[in-house]
Short mmCIF file of C-alpha atoms in Angstrom, two decimals:
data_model
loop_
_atom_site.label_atom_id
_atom_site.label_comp_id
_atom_site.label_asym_id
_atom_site.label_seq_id
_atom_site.Cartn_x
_atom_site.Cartn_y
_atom_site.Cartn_z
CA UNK K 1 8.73 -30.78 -9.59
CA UNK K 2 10.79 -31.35 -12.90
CA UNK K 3 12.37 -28.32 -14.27
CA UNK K 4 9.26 -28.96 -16.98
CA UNK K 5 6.75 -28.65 -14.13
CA UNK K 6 5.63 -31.95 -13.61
CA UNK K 7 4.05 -32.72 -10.12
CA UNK K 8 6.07 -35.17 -7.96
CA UNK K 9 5.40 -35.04 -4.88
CA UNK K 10 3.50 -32.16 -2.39
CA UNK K 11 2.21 -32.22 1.34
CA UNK K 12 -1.49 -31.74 2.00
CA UNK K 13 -0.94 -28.18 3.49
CA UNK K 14 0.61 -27.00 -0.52
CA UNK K 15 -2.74 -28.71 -1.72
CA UNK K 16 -5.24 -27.22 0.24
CA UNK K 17 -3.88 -23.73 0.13
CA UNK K 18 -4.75 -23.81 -3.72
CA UNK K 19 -7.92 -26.10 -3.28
CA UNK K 20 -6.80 -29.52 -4.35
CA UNK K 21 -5.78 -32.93 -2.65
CA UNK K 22 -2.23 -34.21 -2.76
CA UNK K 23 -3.71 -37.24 -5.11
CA UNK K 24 -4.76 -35.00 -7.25
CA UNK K 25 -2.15 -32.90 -8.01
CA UNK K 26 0.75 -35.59 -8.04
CA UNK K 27 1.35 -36.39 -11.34
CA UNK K 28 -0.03 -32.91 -12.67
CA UNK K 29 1.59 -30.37 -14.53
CA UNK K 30 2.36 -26.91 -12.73
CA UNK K 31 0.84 -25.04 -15.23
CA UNK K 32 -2.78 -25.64 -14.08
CA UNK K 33 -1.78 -23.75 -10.75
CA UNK K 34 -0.76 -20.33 -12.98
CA UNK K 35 -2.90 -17.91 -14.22
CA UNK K 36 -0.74 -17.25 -17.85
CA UNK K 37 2.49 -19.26 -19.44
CA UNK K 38 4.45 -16.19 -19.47
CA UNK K 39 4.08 -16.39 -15.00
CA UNK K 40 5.51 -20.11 -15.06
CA UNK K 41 8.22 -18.86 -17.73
CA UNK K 42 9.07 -15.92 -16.11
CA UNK K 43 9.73 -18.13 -12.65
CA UNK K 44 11.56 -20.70 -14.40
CA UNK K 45 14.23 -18.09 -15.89
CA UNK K 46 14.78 -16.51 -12.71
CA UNK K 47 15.26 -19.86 -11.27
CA UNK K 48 17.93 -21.00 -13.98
CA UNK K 49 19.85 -17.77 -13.40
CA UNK K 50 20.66 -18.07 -9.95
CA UNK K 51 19.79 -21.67 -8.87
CA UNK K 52 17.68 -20.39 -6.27
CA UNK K 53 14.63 -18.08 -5.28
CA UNK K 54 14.03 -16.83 -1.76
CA UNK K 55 10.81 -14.99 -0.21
CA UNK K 56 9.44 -14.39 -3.77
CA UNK K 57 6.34 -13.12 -3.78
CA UNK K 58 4.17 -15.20 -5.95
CA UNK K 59 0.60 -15.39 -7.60
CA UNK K 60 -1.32 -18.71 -8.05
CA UNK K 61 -4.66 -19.83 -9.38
CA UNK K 62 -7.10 -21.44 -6.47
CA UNK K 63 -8.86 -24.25 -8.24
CA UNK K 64 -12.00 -22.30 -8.12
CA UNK K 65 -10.21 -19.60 -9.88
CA UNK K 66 -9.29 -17.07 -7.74
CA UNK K 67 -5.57 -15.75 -6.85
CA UNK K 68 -3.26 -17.19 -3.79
CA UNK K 69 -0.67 -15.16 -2.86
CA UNK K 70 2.12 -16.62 -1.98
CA UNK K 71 6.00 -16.21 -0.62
CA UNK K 72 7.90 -19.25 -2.05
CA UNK K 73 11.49 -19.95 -1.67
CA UNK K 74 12.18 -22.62 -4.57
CA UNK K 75 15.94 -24.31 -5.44
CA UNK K 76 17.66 -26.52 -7.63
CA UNK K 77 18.00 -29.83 -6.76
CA UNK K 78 19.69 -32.60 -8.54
CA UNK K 79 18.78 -36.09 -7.77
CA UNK K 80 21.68 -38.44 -6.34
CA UNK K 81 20.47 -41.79 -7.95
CA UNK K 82 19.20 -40.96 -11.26
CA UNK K 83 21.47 -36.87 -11.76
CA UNK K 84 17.55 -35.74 -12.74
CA UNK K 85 17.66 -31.94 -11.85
CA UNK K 86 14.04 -31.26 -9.47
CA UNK K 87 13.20 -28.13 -8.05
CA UNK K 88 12.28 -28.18 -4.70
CA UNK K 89 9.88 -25.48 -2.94
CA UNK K 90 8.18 -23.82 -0.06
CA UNK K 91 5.43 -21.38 -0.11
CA UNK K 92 3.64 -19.49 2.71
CA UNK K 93 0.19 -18.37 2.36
CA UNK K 94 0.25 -14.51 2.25
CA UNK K 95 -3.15 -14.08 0.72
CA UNK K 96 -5.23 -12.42 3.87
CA UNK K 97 -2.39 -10.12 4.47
CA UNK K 98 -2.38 -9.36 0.92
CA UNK K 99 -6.55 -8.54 1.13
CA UNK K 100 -5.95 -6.43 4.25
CA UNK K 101 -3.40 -4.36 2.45
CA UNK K 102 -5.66 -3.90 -0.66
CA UNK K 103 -8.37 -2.95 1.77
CA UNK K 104 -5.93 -0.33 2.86
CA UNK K 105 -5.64 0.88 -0.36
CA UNK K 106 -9.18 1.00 -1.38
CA UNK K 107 -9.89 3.12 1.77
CA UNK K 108 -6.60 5.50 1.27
CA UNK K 109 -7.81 6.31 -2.19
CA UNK K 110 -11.58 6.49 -0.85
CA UNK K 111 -10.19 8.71 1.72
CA UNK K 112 -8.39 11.14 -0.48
CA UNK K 113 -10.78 11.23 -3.26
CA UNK K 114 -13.62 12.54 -0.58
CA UNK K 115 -10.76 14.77 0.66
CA UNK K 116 -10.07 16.53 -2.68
CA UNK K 117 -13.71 16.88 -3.60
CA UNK K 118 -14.85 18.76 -0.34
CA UNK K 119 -15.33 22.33 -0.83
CA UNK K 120 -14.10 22.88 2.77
CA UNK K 121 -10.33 23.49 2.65
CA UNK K 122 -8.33 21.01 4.45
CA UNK K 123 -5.21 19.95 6.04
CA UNK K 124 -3.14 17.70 7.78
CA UNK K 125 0.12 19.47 9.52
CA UNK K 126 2.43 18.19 12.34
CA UNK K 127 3.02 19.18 16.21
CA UNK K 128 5.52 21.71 14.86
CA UNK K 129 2.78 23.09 12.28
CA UNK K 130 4.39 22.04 9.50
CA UNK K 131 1.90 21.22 6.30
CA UNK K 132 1.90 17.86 5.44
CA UNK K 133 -1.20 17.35 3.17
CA UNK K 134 -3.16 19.54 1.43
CA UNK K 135 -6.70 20.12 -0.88
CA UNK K 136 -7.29 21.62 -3.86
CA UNK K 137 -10.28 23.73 -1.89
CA UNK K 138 -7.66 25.00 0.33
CA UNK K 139 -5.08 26.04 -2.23
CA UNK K 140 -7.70 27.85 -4.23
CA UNK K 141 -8.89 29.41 -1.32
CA UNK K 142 -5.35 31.11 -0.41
CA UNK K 143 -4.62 31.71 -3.85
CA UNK K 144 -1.25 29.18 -4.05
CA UNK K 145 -0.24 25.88 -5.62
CA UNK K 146 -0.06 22.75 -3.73
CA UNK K 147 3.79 22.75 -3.94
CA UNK K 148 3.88 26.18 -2.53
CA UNK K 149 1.59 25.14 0.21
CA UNK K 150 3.38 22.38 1.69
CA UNK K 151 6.57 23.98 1.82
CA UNK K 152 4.73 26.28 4.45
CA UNK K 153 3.62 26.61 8.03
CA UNK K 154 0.22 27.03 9.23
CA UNK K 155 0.92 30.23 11.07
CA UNK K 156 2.57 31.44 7.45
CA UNK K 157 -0.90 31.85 6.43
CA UNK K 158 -2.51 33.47 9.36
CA UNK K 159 -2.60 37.76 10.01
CA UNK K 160 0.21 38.11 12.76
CA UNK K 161 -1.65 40.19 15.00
CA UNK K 162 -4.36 38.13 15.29
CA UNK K 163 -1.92 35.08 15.62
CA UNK K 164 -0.31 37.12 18.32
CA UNK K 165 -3.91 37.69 20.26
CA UNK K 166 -4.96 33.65 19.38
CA UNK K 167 -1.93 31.40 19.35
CA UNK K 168 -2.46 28.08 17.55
CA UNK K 169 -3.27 25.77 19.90
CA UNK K 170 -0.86 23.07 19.79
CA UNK K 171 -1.14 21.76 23.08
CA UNK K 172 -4.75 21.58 23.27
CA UNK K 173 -4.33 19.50 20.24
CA UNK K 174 -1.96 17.14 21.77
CA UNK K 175 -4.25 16.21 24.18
CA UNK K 176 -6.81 15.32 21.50
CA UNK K 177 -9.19 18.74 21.97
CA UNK K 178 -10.89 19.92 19.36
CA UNK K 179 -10.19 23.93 18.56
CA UNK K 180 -12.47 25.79 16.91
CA UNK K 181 -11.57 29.48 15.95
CA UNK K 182 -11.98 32.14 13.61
CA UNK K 183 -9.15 33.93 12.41
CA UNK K 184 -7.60 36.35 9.86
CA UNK K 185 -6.53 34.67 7.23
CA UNK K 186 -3.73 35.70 4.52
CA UNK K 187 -4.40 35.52 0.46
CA UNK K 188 -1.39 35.25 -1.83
CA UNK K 189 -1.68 38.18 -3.31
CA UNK K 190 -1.43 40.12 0.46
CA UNK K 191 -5.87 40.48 1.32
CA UNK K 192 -6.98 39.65 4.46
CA UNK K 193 -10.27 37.32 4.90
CA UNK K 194 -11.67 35.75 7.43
CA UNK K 195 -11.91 31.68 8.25
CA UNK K 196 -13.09 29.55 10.16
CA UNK K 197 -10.40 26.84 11.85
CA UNK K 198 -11.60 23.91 13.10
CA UNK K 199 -8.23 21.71 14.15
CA UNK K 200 -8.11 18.63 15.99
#
């Protein structure tokens, strides 16, 4: 393209990625393929600064409207016959890894939100029971912050005798067993209760 983002030339696999023909777009101005002025002007800038742009990630508009995502590694050319700068480009199609990692998103936040909502308390720990996530159900339940809970061990919160007669089961665990027990439990403010822990 021109520095002004006129269209010179492009190979079919750039036009189909963003739903046109190469006919069409020769000729065209870049803009059509951006979803806001302010995208094109932001990529020119960068590109004036440093003369070149590699593995950028990049959004562009489909011609039916939707977003391509794209890496693009774009540089300055100047042209030997007429001294015309051009920018040349290359873009890979990143737009089905980019789905896949919002779906992975979506789910995470699905995931937590039916986490924190459960009035079970639960918890996600290591092999060396060390707490790694936490609810609020939990916390309330044991009478501590979620701070104060994940700078803890399981066993912190569990009566030592009974810990002594019904050691945490870690290498039933490791072999994928479920372990369902109940125990003496520990409140912050020194009580004993009892629970029900079901680990796997």
């Amino acid at each position: 393209t021109t520095p002004q983002g006129k269209i010179l030339s492009c190979n079919a696999a750039f036009a189909n990625i963003l739903g046109y023909t190469t006919e069409f777009l020769l000729q065209q101005d870049t803009g059509i393929l951006y979803f806001s002025k302010a995208d094109r002007n932001e990529f020119l800038t960068l590109l004036q600064k440093t003369g070149e742009l590699i593995n950028r990630e990049l959004k562009l508009k489909h011609k039916d409207g939707h977003p391509v995502f794209l890496i693009e590694s774009c540089f300055l050319q100047t042209n030997p016959q007429t001294g015309e700068q051009l920018i040349e480009g290359v873009v890979i199609d990143i737009s089905q890894r980019k789905l896949a990692e919002e779906k992975v998103r979506e789910s995470e936040v699905r995931y937590r939100s039916l986490v924190e909502h459960a009035s079970d308390g639960i918890l996600v720990a290591d092999m060396q029971g060390n707490i790694m996530e936490v609810n609020s159900a939990l916390c309330s339940m044991f009478g501590y912050s979620r701070e104060e809970v994940l700078s803890k061990k399981i066993t912190y919160f569990l009566e030592p005798n009974d810990l002594k007669l019904k050691p945490v089961r870690f290498d039933q665990l490791q072999k994928g067993h479920s372990v369902l027990v109940e125990r003496r439990a520990i409140h912050k403010d020194g009580s004993l209760f009892d629970i029900e822990l079901s680990s796997k």
